[in-house]
CSV table of C-alpha atoms in Angstrom, one decimal:
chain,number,residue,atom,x,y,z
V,1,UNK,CA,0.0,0.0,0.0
V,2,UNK,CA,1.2,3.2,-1.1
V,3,UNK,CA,2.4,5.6,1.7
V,4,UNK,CA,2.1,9.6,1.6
V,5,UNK,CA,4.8,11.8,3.4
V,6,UNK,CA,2.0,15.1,3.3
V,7,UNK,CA,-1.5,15.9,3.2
V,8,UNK,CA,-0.3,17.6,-0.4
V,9,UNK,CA,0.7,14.1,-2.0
V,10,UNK,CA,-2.8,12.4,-0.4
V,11,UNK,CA,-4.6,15.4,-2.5
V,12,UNK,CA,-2.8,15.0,-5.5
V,13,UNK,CA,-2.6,11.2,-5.5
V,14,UNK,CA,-6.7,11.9,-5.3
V,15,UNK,CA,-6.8,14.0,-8.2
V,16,UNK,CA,-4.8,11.5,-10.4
V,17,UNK,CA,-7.1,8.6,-9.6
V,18,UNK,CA,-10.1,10.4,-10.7
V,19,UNK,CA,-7.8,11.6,-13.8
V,20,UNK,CA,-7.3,8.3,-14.4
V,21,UNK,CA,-10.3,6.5,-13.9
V,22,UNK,CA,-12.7,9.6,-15.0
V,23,UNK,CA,-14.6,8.0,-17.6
V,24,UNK,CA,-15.7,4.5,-15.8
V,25,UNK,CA,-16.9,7.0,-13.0
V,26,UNK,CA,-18.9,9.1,-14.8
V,27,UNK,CA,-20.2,6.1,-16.7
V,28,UNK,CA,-21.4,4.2,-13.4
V,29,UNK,CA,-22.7,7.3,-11.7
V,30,UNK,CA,-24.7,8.1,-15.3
V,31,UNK,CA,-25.8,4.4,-15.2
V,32,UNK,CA,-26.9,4.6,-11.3
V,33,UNK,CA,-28.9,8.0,-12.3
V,34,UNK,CA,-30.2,6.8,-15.3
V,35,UNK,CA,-31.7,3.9,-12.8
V,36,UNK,CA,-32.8,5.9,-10.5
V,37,UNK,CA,-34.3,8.0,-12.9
V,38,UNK,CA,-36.2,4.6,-14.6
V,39,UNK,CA,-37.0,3.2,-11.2
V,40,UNK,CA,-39.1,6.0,-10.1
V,41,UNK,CA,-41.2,6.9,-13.6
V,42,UNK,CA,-42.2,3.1,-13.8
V,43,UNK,CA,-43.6,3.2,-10.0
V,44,UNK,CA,-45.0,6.5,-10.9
V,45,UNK,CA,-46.7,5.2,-14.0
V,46,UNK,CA,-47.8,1.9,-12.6
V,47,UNK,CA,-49.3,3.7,-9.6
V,48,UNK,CA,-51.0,6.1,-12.1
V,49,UNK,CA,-52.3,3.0,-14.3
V,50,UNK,CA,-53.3,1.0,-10.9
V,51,UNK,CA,-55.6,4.0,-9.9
V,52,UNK,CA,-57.1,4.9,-13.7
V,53,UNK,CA,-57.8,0.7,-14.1
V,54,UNK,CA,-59.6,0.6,-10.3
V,55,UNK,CA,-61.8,4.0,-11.9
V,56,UNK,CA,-63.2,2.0,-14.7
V,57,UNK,CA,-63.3,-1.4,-12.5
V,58,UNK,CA,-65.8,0.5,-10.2
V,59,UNK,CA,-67.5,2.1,-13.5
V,60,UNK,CA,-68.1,-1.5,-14.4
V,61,UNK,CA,-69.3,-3.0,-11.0
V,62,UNK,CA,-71.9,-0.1,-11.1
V,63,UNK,CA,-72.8,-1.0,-14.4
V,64,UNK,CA,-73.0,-4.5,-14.0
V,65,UNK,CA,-74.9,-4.4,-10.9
V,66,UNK,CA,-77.7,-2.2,-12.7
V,67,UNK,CA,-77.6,-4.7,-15.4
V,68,UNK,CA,-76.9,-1.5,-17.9
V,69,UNK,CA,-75.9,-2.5,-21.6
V,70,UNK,CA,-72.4,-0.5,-21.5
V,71,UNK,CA,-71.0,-3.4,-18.9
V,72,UNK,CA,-69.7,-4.9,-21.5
V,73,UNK,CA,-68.4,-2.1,-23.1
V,74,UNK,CA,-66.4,-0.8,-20.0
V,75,UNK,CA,-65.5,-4.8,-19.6
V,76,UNK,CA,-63.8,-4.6,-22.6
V,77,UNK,CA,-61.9,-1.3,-22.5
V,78,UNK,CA,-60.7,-2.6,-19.1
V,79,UNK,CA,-59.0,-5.5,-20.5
V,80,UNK,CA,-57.9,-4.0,-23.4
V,81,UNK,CA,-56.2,-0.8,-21.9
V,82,UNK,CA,-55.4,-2.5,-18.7
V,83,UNK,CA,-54.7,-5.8,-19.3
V,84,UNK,CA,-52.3,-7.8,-16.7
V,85,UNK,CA,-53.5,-5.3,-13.7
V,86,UNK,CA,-55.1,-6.4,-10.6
V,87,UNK,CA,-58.6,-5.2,-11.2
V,88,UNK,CA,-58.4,-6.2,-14.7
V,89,UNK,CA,-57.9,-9.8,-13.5
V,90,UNK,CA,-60.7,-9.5,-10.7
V,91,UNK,CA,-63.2,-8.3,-13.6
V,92,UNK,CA,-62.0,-11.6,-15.4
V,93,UNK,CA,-62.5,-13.6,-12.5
V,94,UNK,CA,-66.3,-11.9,-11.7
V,95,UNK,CA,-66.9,-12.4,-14.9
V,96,UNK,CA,-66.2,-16.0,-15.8
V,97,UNK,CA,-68.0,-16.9,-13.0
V,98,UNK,CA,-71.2,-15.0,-13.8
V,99,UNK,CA,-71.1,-16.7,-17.4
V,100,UNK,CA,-70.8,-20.1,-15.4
V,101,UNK,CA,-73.6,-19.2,-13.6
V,102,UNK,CA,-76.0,-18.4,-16.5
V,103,UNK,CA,-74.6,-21.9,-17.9
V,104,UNK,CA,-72.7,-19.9,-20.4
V,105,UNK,CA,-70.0,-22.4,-20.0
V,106,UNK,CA,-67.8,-22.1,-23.2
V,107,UNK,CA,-67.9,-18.1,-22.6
V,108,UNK,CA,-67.1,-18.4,-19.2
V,109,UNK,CA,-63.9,-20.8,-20.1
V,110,UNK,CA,-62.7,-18.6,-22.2
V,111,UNK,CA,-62.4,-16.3,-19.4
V,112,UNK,CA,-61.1,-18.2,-17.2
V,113,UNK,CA,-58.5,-19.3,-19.2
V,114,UNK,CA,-57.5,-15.5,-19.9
V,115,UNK,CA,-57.2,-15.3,-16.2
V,116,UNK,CA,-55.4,-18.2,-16.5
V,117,UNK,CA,-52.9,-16.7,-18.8
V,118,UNK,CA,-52.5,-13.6,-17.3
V,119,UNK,CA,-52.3,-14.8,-13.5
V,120,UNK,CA,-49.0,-17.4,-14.4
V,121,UNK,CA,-45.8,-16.8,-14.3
V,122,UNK,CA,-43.0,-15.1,-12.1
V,123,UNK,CA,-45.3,-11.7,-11.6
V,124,UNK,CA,-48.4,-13.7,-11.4
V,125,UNK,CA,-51.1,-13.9,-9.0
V,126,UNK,CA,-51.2,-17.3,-7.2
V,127,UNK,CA,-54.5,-17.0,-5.6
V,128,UNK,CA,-56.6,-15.7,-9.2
V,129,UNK,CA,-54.3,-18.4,-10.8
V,130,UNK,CA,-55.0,-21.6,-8.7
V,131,UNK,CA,-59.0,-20.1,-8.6
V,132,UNK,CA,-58.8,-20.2,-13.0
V,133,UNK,CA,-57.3,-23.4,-13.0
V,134,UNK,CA,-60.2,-24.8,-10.2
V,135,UNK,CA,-63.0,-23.6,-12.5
V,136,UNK,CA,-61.7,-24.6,-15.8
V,137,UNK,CA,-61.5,-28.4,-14.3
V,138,UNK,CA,-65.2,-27.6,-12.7
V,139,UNK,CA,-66.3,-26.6,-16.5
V,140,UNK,CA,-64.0,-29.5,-18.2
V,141,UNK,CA,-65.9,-31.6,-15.6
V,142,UNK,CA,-69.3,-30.5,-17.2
V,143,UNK,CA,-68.4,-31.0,-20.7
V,144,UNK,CA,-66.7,-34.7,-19.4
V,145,UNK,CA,-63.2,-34.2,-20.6
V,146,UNK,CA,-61.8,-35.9,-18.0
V,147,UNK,CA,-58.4,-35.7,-19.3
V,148,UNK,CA,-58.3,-31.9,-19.4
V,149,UNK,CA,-59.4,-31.8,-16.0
V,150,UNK,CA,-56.3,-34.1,-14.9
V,151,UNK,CA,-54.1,-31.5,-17.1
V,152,UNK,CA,-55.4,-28.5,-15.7
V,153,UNK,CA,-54.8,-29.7,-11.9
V,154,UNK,CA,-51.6,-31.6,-12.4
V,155,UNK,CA,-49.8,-28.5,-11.6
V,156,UNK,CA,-50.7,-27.8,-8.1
V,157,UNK,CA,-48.1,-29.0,-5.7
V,158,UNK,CA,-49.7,-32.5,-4.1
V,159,UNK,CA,-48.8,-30.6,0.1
V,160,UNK,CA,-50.7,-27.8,-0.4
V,161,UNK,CA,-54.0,-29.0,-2.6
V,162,UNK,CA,-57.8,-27.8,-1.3
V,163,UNK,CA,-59.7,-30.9,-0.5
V,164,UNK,CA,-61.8,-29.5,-3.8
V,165,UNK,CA,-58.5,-30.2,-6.1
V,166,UNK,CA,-58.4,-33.9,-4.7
V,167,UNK,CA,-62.6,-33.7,-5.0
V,168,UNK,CA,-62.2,-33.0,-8.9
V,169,UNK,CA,-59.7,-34.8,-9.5
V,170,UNK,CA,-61.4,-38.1,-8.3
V,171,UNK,CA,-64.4,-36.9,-10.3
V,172,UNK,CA,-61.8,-37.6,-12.9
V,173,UNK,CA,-61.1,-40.1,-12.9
V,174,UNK,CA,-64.4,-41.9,-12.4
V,175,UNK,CA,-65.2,-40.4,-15.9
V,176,UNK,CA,-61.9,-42.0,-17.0
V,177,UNK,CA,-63.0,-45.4,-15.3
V,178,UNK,CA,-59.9,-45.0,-12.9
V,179,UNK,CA,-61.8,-46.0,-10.0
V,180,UNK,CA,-59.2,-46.8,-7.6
V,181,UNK,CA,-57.0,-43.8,-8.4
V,182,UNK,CA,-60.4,-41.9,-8.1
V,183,UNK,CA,-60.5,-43.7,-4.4
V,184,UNK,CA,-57.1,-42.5,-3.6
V,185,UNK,CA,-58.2,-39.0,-4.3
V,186,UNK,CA,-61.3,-38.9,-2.5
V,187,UNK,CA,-59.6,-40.2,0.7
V,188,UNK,CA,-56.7,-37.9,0.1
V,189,UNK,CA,-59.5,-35.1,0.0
V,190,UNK,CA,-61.7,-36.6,3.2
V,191,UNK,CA,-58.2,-35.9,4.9
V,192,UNK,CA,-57.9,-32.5,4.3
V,193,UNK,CA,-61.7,-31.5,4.9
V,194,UNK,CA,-62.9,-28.5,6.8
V,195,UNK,CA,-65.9,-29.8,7.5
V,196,UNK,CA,-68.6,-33.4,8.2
V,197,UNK,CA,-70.7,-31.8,5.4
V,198,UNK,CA,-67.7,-32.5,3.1
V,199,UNK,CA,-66.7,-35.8,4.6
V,200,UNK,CA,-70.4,-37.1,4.1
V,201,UNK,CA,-70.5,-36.1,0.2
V,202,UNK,CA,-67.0,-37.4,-0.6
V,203,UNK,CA,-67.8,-41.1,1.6
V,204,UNK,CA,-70.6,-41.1,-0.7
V,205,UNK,CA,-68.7,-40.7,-3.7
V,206,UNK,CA,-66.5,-43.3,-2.3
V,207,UNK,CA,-69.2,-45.7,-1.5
V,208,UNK,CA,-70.8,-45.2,-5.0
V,209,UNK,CA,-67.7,-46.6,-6.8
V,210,UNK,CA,-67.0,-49.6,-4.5
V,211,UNK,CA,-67.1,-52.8,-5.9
């Protein structure tokens, strides 16, 4: 390490290393502004997006709960302007499950697999994303394609299913003729039940299949 006799030859050895080394300095502290810079518009504008999506969600709530004819209208500008938000995703969500409801079923799977889509990945939404994947296997269930139901479930991890997920997936496989494996599932789901109601249904189920 180097050794300076005076406060003169600290200074100067200062001055050189910035001499020397000016460019990569100004470079980095550009490249740390530049960040900085980056960091805060995209919170900024995602805050402002967050709040202009949740004004239309609640436009379309209103609507919808008046039953007026531009619901679908603002449906549609909310997930074409703000697609991949929160409230986007909800409206998905309320949606789909509407459809369902008015037995609408091919509509309402459609939607659900949108919310599918946009729930996945690293940024995703766990909870909207394991509740599209439980009501596309409730609708595959319906329209008995038992295999897409497996398909659809197979990628919930087997510690931390709802007794439902073990529920449909027996369902399953009683449409496949699996019977045993259906078994499994049931017991696996009469396990993890909240309640006797559900314990009753699913030792039905059970006992239905017995040879």
């Amino acid at each position: 390490m180097a050794e300076y006799n005076s406060d003169e030859e600290r200074f100067a050895a200062v001055i050189n290393f910035f001499k020397d080394y000016k460019t990569i300095i100004l470079s980095s502290l550009a490249i740390i502004f530049i960040s900085l810079i980056s960091i805060i518009s995209f919170q900024s504008y995602k805050e402002k997006r967050n709040s202009d999506a949740a004004t239309i969600y609640d436009s379309w709530l209103t609507a919808l709960e008046s039953n007026n004819e531009s619901a679908r209208e603002i449906f549609d500008e909310l997930q074409d302007t703000f697609s991949g938000t929160g409230y986007a995703q909800l409206a998905i969500m309320i949606n789909g499950s509407n459809l369902a409801r008015q037995g609408n079923l091919s509509e309402a799977l459609e939607n659900f697999r949108l919310l599918l889509d946009d729930t996945s990945g690293y940024f995703g939404n766990d909870v909207l994303n394991s509740v599209a994947k439980i009501n596309i296997a409730r609708i595959e269930l319906s329209n008995k394609n038992f295999t897409n139901v497996l398909k659809v479930l197979d990628s919930f991890a087997s510690n931390s299913e709802h007794p439902m997920v073990y529920e449909i997936k027996g369902d399953a496989l009683v449409g496949l003729k699996k019977e045993e494996l259906a078994m499994e599932q049931y017991e696996l789901a009469i396990e993890n039940a909240r309640n006797e109601s559900q314990k009753s249904i699913l030792n039905i189920k059970i006992n239905s299949i017995e040879l």
